[in-house]
Structures are given as C-alpha cells and as structure tokens.
PDB file of C-alpha atoms in Angstrom:
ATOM      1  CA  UNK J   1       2.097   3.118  -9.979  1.00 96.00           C
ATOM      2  CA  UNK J   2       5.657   2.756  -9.746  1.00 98.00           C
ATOM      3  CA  UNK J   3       7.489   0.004 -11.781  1.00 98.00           C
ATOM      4  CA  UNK J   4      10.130  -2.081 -10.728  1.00 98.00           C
ATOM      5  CA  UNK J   5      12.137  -3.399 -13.164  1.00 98.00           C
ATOM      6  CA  UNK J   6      15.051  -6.179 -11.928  1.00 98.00           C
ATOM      7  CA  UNK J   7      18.005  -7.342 -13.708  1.00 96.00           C
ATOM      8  CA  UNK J   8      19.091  -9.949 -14.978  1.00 97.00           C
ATOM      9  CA  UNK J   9      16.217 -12.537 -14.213  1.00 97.00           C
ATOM     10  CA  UNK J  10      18.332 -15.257 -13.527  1.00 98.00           C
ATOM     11  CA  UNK J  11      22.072 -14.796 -12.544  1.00 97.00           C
ATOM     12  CA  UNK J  12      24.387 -17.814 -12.623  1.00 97.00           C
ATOM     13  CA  UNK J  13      27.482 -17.558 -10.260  1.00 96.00           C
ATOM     14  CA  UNK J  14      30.039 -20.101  -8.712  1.00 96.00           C
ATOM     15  CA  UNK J  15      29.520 -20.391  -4.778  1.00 95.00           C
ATOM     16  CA  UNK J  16      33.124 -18.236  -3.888  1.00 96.00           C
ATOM     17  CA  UNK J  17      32.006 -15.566  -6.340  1.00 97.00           C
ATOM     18  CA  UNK J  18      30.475 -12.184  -5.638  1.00 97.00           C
ATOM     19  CA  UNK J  19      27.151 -10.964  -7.506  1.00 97.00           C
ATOM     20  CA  UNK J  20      25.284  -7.541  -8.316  1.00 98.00           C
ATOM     21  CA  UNK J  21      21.359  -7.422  -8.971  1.00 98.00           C
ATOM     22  CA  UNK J  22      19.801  -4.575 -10.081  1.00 98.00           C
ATOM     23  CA  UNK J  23      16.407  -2.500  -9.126  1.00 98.00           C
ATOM     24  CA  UNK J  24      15.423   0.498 -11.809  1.00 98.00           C
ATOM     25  CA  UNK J  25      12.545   1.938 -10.432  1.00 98.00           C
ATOM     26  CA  UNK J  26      10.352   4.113 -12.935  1.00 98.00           C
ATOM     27  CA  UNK J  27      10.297   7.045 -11.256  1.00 98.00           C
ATOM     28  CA  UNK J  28      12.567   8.301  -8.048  1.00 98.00           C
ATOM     29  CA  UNK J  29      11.779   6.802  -4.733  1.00 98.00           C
ATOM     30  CA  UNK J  30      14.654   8.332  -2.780  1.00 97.00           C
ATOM     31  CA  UNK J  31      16.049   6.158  -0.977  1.00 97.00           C
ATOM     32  CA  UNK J  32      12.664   4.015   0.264  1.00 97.00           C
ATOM     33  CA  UNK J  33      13.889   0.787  -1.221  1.00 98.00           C
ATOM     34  CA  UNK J  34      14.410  -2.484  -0.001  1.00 98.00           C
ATOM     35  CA  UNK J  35      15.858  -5.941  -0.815  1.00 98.00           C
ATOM     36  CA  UNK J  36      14.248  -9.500   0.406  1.00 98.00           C
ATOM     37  CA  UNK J  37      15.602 -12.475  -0.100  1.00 98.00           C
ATOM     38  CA  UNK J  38      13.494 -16.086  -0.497  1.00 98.00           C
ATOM     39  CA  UNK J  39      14.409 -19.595  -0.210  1.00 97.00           C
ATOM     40  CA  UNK J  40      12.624 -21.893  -1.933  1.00 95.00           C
ATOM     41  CA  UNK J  41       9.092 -23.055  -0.004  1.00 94.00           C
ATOM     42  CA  UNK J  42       9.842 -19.755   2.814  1.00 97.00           C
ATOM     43  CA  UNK J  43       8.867 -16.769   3.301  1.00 98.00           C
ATOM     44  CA  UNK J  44      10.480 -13.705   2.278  1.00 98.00           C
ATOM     45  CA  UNK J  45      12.820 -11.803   4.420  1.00 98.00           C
ATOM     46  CA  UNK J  46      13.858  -8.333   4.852  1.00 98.00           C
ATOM     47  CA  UNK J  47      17.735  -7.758   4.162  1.00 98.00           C
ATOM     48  CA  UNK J  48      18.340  -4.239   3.065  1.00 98.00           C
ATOM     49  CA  UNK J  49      16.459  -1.525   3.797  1.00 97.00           C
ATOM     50  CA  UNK J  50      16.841   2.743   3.390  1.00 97.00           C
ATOM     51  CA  UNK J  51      18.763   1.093   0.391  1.00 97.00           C
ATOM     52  CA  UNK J  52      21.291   0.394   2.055  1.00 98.00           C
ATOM     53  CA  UNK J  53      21.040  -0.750   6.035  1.00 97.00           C
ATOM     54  CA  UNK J  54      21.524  -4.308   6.515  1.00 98.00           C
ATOM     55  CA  UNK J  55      19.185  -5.904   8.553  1.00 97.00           C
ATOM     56  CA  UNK J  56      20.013  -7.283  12.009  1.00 95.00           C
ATOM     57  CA  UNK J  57      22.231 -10.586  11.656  1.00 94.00           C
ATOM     58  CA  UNK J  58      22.556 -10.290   7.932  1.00 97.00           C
ATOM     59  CA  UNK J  59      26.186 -10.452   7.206  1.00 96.00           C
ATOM     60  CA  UNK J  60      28.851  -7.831   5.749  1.00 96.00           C
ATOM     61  CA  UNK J  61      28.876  -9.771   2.273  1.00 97.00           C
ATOM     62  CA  UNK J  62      25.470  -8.283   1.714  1.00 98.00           C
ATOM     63  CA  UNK J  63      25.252  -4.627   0.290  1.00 98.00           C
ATOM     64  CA  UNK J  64      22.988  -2.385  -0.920  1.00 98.00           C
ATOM     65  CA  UNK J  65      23.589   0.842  -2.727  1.00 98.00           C
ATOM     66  CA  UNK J  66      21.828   3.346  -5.567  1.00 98.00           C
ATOM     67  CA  UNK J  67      19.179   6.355  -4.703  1.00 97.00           C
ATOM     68  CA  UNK J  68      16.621   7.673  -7.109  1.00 97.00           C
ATOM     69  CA  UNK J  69      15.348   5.138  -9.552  1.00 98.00           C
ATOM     70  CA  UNK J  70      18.520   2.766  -9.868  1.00 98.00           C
ATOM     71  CA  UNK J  71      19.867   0.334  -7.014  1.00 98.00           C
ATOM     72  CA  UNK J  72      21.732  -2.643  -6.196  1.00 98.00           C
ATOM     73  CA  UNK J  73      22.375  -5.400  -4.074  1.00 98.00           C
ATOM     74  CA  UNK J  74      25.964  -7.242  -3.853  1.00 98.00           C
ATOM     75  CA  UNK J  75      26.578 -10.427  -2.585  1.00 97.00           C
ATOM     76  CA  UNK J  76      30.544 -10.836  -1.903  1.00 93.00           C
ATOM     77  CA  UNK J  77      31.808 -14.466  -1.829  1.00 93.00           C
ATOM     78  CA  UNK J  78      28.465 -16.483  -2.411  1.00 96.00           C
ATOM     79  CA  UNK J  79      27.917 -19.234   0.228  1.00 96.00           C
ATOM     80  CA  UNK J  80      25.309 -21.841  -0.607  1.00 94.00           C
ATOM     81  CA  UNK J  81      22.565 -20.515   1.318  1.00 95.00           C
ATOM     82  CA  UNK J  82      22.603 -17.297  -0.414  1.00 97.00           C
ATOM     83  CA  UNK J  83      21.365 -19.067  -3.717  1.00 96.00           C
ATOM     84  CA  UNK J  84      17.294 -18.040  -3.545  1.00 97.00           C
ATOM     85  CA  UNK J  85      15.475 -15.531  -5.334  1.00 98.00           C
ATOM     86  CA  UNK J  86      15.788 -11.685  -4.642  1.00 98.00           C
ATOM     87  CA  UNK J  87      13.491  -8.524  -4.631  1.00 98.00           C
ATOM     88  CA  UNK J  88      13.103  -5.394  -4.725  1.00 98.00           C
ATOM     89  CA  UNK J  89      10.750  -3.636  -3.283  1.00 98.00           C
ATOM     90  CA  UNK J  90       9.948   0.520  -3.313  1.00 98.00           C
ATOM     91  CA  UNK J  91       7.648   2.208  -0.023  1.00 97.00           C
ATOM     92  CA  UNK J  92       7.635   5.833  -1.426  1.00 97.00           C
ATOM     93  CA  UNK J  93       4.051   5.490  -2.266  1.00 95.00           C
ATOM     94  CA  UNK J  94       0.821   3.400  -2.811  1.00 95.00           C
ATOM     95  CA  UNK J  95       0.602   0.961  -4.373  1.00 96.00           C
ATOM     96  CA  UNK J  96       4.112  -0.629  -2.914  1.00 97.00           C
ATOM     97  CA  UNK J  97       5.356  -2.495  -5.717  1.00 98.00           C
ATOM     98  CA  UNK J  98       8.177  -5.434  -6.101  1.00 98.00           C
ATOM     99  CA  UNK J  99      10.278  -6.288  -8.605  1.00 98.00           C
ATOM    100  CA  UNK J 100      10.051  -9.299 -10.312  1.00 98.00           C
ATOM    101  CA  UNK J 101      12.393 -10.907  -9.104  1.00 98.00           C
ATOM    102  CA  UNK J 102      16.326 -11.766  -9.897  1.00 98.00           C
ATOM    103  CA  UNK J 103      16.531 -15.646  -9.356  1.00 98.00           C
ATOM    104  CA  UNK J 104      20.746 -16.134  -8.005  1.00 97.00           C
ATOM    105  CA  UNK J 105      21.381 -19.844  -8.669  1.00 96.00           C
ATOM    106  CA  UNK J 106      24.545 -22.081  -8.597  1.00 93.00           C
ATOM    107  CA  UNK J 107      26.747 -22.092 -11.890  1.00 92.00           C
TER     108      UNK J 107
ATOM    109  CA  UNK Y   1      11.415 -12.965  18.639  1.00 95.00           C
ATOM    110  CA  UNK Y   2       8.917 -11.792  16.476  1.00 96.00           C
ATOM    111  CA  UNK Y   3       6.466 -14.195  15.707  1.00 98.00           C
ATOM    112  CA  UNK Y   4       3.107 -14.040  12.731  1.00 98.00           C
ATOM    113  CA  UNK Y   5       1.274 -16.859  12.671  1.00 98.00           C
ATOM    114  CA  UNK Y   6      -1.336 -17.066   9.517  1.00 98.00           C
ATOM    115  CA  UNK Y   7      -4.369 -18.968   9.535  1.00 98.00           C
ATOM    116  CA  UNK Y   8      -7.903 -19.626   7.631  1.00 98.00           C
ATOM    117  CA  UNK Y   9      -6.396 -20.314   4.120  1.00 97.00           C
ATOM    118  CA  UNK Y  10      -8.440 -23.259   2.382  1.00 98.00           C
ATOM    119  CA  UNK Y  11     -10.273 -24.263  -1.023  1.00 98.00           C
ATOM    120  CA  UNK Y  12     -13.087 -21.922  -2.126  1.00 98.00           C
ATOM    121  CA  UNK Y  13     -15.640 -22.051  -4.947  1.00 98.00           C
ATOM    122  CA  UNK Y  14     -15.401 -18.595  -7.286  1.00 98.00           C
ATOM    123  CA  UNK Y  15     -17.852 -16.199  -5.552  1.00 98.00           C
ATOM    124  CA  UNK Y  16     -17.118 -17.366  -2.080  1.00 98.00           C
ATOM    125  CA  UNK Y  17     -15.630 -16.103   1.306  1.00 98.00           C
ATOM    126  CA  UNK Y  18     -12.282 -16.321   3.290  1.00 98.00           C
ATOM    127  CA  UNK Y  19     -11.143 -14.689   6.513  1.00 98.00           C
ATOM    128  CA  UNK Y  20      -7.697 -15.099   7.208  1.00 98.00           C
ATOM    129  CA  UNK Y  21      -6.479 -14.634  10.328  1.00 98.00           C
ATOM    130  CA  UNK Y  22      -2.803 -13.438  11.905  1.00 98.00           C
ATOM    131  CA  UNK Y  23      -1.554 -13.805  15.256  1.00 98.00           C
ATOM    132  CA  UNK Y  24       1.180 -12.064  16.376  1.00 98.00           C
ATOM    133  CA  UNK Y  25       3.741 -12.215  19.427  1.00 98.00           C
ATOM    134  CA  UNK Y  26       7.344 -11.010  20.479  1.00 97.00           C
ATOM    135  CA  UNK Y  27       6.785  -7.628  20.022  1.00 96.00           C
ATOM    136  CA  UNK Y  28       4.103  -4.804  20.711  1.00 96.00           C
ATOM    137  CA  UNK Y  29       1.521  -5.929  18.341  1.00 97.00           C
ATOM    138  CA  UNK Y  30      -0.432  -2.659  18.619  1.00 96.00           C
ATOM    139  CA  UNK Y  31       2.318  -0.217  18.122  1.00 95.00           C
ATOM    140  CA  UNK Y  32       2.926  -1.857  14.528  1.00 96.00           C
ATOM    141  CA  UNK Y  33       1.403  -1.186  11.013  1.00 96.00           C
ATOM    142  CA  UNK Y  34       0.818  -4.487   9.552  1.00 97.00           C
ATOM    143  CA  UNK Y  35       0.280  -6.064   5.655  1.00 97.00           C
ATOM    144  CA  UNK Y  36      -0.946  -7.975   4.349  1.00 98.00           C
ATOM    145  CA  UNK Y  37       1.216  -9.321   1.143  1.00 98.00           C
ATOM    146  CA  UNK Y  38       0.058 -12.300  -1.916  1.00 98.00           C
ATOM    147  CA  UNK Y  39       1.989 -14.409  -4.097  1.00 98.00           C
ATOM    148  CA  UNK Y  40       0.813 -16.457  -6.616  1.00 98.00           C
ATOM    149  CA  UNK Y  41       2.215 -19.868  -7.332  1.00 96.00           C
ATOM    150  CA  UNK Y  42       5.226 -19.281  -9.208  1.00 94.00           C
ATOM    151  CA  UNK Y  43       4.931 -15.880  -9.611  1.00 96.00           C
ATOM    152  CA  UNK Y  44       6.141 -12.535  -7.671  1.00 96.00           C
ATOM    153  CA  UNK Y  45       5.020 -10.879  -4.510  1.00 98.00           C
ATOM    154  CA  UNK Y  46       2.011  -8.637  -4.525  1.00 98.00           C
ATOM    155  CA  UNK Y  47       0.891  -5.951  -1.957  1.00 98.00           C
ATOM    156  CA  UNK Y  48      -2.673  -6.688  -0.820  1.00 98.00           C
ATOM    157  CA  UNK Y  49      -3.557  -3.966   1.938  1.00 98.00           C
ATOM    158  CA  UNK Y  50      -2.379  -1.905   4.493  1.00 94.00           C
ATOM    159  CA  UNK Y  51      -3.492  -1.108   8.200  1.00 96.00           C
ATOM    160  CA  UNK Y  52      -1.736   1.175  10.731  1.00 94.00           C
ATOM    161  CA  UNK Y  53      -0.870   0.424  14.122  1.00 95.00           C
ATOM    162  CA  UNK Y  54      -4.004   2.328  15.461  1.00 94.00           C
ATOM    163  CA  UNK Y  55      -6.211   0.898  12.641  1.00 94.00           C
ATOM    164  CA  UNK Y  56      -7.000   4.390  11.595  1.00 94.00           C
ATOM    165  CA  UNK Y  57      -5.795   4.440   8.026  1.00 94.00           C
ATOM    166  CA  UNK Y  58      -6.199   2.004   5.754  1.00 96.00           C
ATOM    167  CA  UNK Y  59      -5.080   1.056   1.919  1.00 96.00           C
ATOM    168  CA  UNK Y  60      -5.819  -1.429  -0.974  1.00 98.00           C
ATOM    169  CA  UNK Y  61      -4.425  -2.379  -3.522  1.00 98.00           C
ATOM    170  CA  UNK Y  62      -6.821  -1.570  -6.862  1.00 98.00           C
ATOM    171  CA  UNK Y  63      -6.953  -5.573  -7.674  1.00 98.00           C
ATOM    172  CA  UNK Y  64      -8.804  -6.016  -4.065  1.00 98.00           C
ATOM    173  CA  UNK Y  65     -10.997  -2.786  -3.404  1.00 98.00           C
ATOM    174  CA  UNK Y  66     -14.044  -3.171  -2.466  1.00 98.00           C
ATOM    175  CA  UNK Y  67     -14.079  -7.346  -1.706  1.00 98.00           C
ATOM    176  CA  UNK Y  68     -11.586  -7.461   0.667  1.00 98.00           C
ATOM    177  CA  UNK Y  69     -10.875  -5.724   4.297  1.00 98.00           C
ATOM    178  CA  UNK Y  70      -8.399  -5.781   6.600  1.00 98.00           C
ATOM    179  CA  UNK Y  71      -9.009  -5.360  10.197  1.00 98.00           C
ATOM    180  CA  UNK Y  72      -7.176  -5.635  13.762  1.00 98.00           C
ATOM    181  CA  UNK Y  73      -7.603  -6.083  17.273  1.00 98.00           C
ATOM    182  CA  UNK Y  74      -5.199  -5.052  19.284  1.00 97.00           C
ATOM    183  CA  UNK Y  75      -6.211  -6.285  22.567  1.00 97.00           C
ATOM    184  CA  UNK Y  76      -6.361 -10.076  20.839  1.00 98.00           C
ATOM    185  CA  UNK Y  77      -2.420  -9.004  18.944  1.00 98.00           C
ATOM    186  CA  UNK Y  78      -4.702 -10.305  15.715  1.00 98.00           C
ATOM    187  CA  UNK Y  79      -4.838  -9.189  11.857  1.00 98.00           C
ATOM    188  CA  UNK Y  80      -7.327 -10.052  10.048  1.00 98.00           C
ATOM    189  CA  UNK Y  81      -8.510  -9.762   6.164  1.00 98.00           C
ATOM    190  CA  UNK Y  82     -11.923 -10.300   4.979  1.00 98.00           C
ATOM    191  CA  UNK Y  83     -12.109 -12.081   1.288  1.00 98.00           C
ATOM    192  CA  UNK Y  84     -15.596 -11.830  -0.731  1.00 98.00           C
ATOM    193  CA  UNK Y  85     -16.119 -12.640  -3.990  1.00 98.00           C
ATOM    194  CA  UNK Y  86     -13.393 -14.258  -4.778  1.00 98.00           C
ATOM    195  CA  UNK Y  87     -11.853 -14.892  -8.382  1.00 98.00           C
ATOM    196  CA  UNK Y  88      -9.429 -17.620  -9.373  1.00 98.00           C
ATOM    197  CA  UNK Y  89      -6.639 -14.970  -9.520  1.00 98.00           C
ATOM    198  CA  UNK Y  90      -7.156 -14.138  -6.262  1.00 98.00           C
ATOM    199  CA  UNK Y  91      -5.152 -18.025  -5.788  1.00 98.00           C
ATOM    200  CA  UNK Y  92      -2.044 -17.260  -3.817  1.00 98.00           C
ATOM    201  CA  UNK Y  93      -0.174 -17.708  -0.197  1.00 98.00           C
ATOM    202  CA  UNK Y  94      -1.062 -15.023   1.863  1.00 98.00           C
ATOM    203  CA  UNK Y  95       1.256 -12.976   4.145  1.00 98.00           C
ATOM    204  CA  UNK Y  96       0.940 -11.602   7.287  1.00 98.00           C
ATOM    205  CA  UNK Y  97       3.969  -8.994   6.986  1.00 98.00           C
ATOM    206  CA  UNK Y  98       5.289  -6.136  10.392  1.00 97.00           C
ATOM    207  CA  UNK Y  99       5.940  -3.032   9.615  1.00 96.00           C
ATOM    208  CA  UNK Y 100       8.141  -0.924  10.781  1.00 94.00           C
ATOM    209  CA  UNK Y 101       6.837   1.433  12.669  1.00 86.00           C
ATOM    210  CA  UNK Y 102       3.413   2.196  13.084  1.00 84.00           C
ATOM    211  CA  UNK Y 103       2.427   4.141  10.386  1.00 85.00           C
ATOM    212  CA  UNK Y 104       2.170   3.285   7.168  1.00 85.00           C
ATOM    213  CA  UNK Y 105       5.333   3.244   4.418  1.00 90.00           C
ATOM    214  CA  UNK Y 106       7.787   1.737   6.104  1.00 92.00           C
ATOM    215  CA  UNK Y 107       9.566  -1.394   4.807  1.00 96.00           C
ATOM    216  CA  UNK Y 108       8.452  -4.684   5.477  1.00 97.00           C
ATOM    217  CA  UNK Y 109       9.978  -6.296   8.813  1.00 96.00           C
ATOM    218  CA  UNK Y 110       9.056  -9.608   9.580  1.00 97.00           C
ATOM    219  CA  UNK Y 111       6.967 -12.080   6.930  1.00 98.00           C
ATOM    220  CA  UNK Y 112       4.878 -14.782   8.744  1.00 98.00           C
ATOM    221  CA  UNK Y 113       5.392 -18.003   7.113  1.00 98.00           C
ATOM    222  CA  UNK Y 114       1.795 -17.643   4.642  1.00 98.00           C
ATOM    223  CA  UNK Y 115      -1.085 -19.258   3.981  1.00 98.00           C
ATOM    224  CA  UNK Y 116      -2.650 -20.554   0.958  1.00 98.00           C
ATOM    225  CA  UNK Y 117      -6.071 -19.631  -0.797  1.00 98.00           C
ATOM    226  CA  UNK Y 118      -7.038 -21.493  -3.473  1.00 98.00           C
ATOM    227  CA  UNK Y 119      -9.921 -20.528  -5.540  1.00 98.00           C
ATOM    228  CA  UNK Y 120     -11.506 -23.178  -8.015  1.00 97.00           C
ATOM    229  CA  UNK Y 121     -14.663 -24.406  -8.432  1.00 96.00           C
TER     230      UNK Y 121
END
C-alpha cells in the first residue's frame, strides 16, 4: 500500500501568519491527492482535491500544490477557524490511505 | 445540500454484530460511489470499504475482509455496512463519505457527521 507520510505533526503559527504542510507519498500518485481539514468533534471535509482545486466555498488563502509523491497545502493569513487538524489523503489505488495527520494550532 | 445521515452505532460485546446504516439526500444518491471511512479515538482516518454507484464493484480494506459488507439500495438513497465478529480495534466513529462520481477512486466529497462503535465486553 501506499504510505503517506505528513510533516511536521504539529505546526505552531500566529493567527495573521501563513503555513505550509506537507504530504510525501511513497510512491507517485499523480496528481490523485487530496487535503481535508477537521475541527475538533466534526467531521472531516474535503478542501483540495486533483492536488490542487479548491473545493466550492473554500477560500483563496487555501492552496494546494506538488505532483508525484510530494505535496502541499498553504494556508495564507491564518484566521481562527483554520486552526484544526489536516490530511492528506492519495485515490490512485486500493487501499486509499491518509496521512497522519499535521495538527495547525495557535502559537 | 448534500446531506449523510449515519445511524446504528452502539456498544457491542467482542464477537458480536453491527449494521450501520446511511441515509442520504440533496443529491442523486444512486449516481454516487459511496465509503465508508473509520477513525479511532484519537487516532487518524482509516478507509473501511468501497461501493460504486451501481453497487457492482466493491472493495475492502485487508483489516475488514471477510466480516464486514457494504451494501446499498438505491431506491431507499441508503448505505449500509454489515459488522460481524467484531474486535476491540474495530472501536471507532464511522463515516458515511460521497464520492465523486460514481465509480470508484475519486476523492472523498461530502463526510456525514459519523457514528460511533464501540467494542468491549
């Protein structure tokens, strides 16, 4: 199966700030990645996906980038709601697999 | 909107059953591949199983073959997944996730809002 590996773990950042996560996959999955984001007590939801397409409503501050085994999300000018825990997440093949997880809190 | 609805999560003795149950609304229910998608308290997300739209192909993840099975009814917008002999890591919320699209591989859409299984004697 493929591995996800995300970095850092936890990432500490001042609300104002931007932030880049990172998604290494261990082998390529083109460009069949995507990000979710998840609040504490909800459910995940979808923000990038292709790697890069935002989902509907999420705003411009949220970007994805990378192809191949190494991708990452940036958050421009972190608003308070943005603070959650992130994932990746490859769909090139069985078994999908996630990342474990990068947790974005408030420094 | 899109709406998943997840139901049937309780306490259950090691060894025992679960169906869990997924209704679905605010979009075409049977033109959509649906997951099914665990997390553990505390821990990361884990996919469980795979159904497409037409209910034709179907996947597991190695942890759940052969003890669980997902099924659908279209005409009822409903996802279902069967749960026998359950373990104590099977313990997790339980999501009802939209695909996109209606095959299979596709990113994960919506998320209904889970439900919990706990296994523990």
């Amino acid at each position: 199966e493929i591995v996800m590996t995300q970095s850092p773990a936890t990432l500490s950042v001042s609300p104002g700030e931007g932030a880049t996560l990172s998604c290494r996959t261990s082998q390529s999955v083109g460009s069949n990645l995507a990000w979710y984001q998840q609040r504490p007590g909800q459910a995940p939801r979808l923000l990038i996906s292709t790697a890069s397409v935002r989902a509907d409503g999420l705003p411009a501050r949220f970007s994805g980038s990378g192809s191949g085994t190494e991708f990452a999300l940036t958050i421009s000018s972190l608003q308070s709601e943005d603070f959650a825990v992130y994932f990746c997440q490859q769909y090139q093949e069985w078994p999908y697999t996630f990342g474990q997880g990068t947790k974005l809190e408030i420094k | 909107e899109v709406q998943l609805s997840e139901s049937g999560g309780a306490l259950v003795q090691p060894g025992g059953s679960l169906r869990l149950s997924c209704v679905a609304s605010g979009f075409t229910f049977g033109n959509s591949a649906m997951t099914w998608v665990r997390q553990a308290p505390g821990k990361g997300l884990e996919w469980v199983s795979d159904i497409s739209a037409t209910g034709n192909s179907i996947y597991y993840a190695d942890s759940v073959k052969g003890r669980f099975t997902i099924s659908r009814d279209n005409s009822k917008n409903t996802l279902h997944l069967q749960m026998n002999s359950l373990r104590a890591e099977d313990t997790a919320v339980y999501y009802c996730v939209k695909q996109f699209g209606g095959v299979s591989l596709q990113h994960f859409e919506h998320w209904g809002q889970g439900t919990l299984v706990t296994v523990s004697s």
